[in-house]
Amino acid sequence: MRTMLHCGGTFHSRTGCMVMRRLFRSLHVPPDWVWVESVIAVSVAVLAALIAHWLTMRIAGHAERRSTAKTDGLVLARIRRPLRAVFVAVAVSFVARFLPMDGDVQDMWHQALGFIVPALLGWLAVAALRAFQDVIEIRSDITVEDNLRARRKRTRAAILGRIGTFFIIFISVCLMLLSVPGIRTIGVTLMASAGIAGLVVGAAAQPALKNLIAGVQMAFTEPIRLDDVVIVAGEWGRVEQIHLTFVVIKIWDERRLVVPVSKFLEESFQNWTRETSQLLGSVFWYLDPSADIPRFRAKLAEVVTANPRWDRRFFNVQVTDMKADAIEVRGLMTAKDAAIAFDLRCDVREAMLAFVRDEMPEAMPRGRFLMGPDVVTAGRISGSV
């Protein structure tokens, strides 16, 4: 039995539907095959959308090849697939207005489009946002010597990108749910109970919300940045990843330390590259009080100046303390970053220990005992007994 179909919608959609019916009847297709009309119309719409997408990408690719910027290709690669899906969805939703449908099919079709279109638009927005992050990462090279500005841009782009992705997904899901009539009808009830629900959820998810808010705050206050050298919980490492709720620290021995974001806003920690990557390293030796300090200082100057890791800014040698059997000698030297400063300190320490052992053994700490007259007399008495 043939299903009775009608052309709903506006005047233009009804007119288009009637035109399509006349065209379809001119092909002398049996009435039982009326569904083929919809299949053909949708197929033509999809084909037209794919052709339009192909032309758009060709034009954009031609403009990208003529451009001097190296980041245009990344943007096109990111948005190619979601843009194709959006073209197809828009074309199908447009042609669906002219298709003969009964009431139930039309309602189901509108609900499907209400789910698909916001999801595809959200996908496209997320892809565009990630393309923007890729552009920032390429233009912010952190391998250069003075990479403070580049690390600041990368850090801010990473955090704000994750925040933007969260809100895009949230808005897309809300738009998808609003396409369901049942959810729209209970919207007033949900809004009325939002205050109590917010208090309950806030109390239950306080740690997560605390770290989430701290992540947003970190994007603007910037207590740490990507590739910063920090000491957290007694561990030395570099900031490898910054997420909304936690930070990954790469420890010097290849371990990973995962730290909540709120820790960097509430507790003290050391940031060795907050303003610049240049550092002043120190090395300590404990020598005999009779050691020839000018000779030791001259040798250290020779060792430091000959080391390629020294950045030619500053070095010195001072006696900073005196113990019962030794003096504390401190050497200071500068390097362009923390890793090179550590290696420089090790090189200088080893070279000066070898110098003291081979050429200046009298500088090694020794124990001394004072033999006064009273001590000698007491020793003789004890020996005669």
Coordinates of C-alpha atoms in Angstrom, one line a residue, residues 13 39 50 75 86 113 118 145 151 208 241 263 296 298 309-310 352 366 372 381:
S13 CA 10.2 24.5 0.0
V39 CA 17.8 9.0 -2.6
L50 CA 32.0 17.2 -2.2
V75 CA 45.7 25.0 9.0
V86 CA 30.1 20.4 7.3
L113 CA 20.1 17.3 11.9
P118 CA 26.2 21.1 16.1
E145 CA 69.2 30.5 23.3
R151 CA 58.0 29.6 26.0
A208 CA 38.8 19.1 40.5
Q241 CA 53.3 19.4 29.7
K263 CA 50.3 23.3 44.0
F296 CA 94.4 27.7 43.6
A298 CA 94.9 31.1 39.3
R309 CA 80.5 25.6 28.6
W310 CA 81.4 28.9 30.4
M352 CA 90.4 21.2 40.5
R366 CA 95.0 17.3 57.6
G372 CA 102.4 21.5 74.7
I381 CA 104.8 10.3 83.8

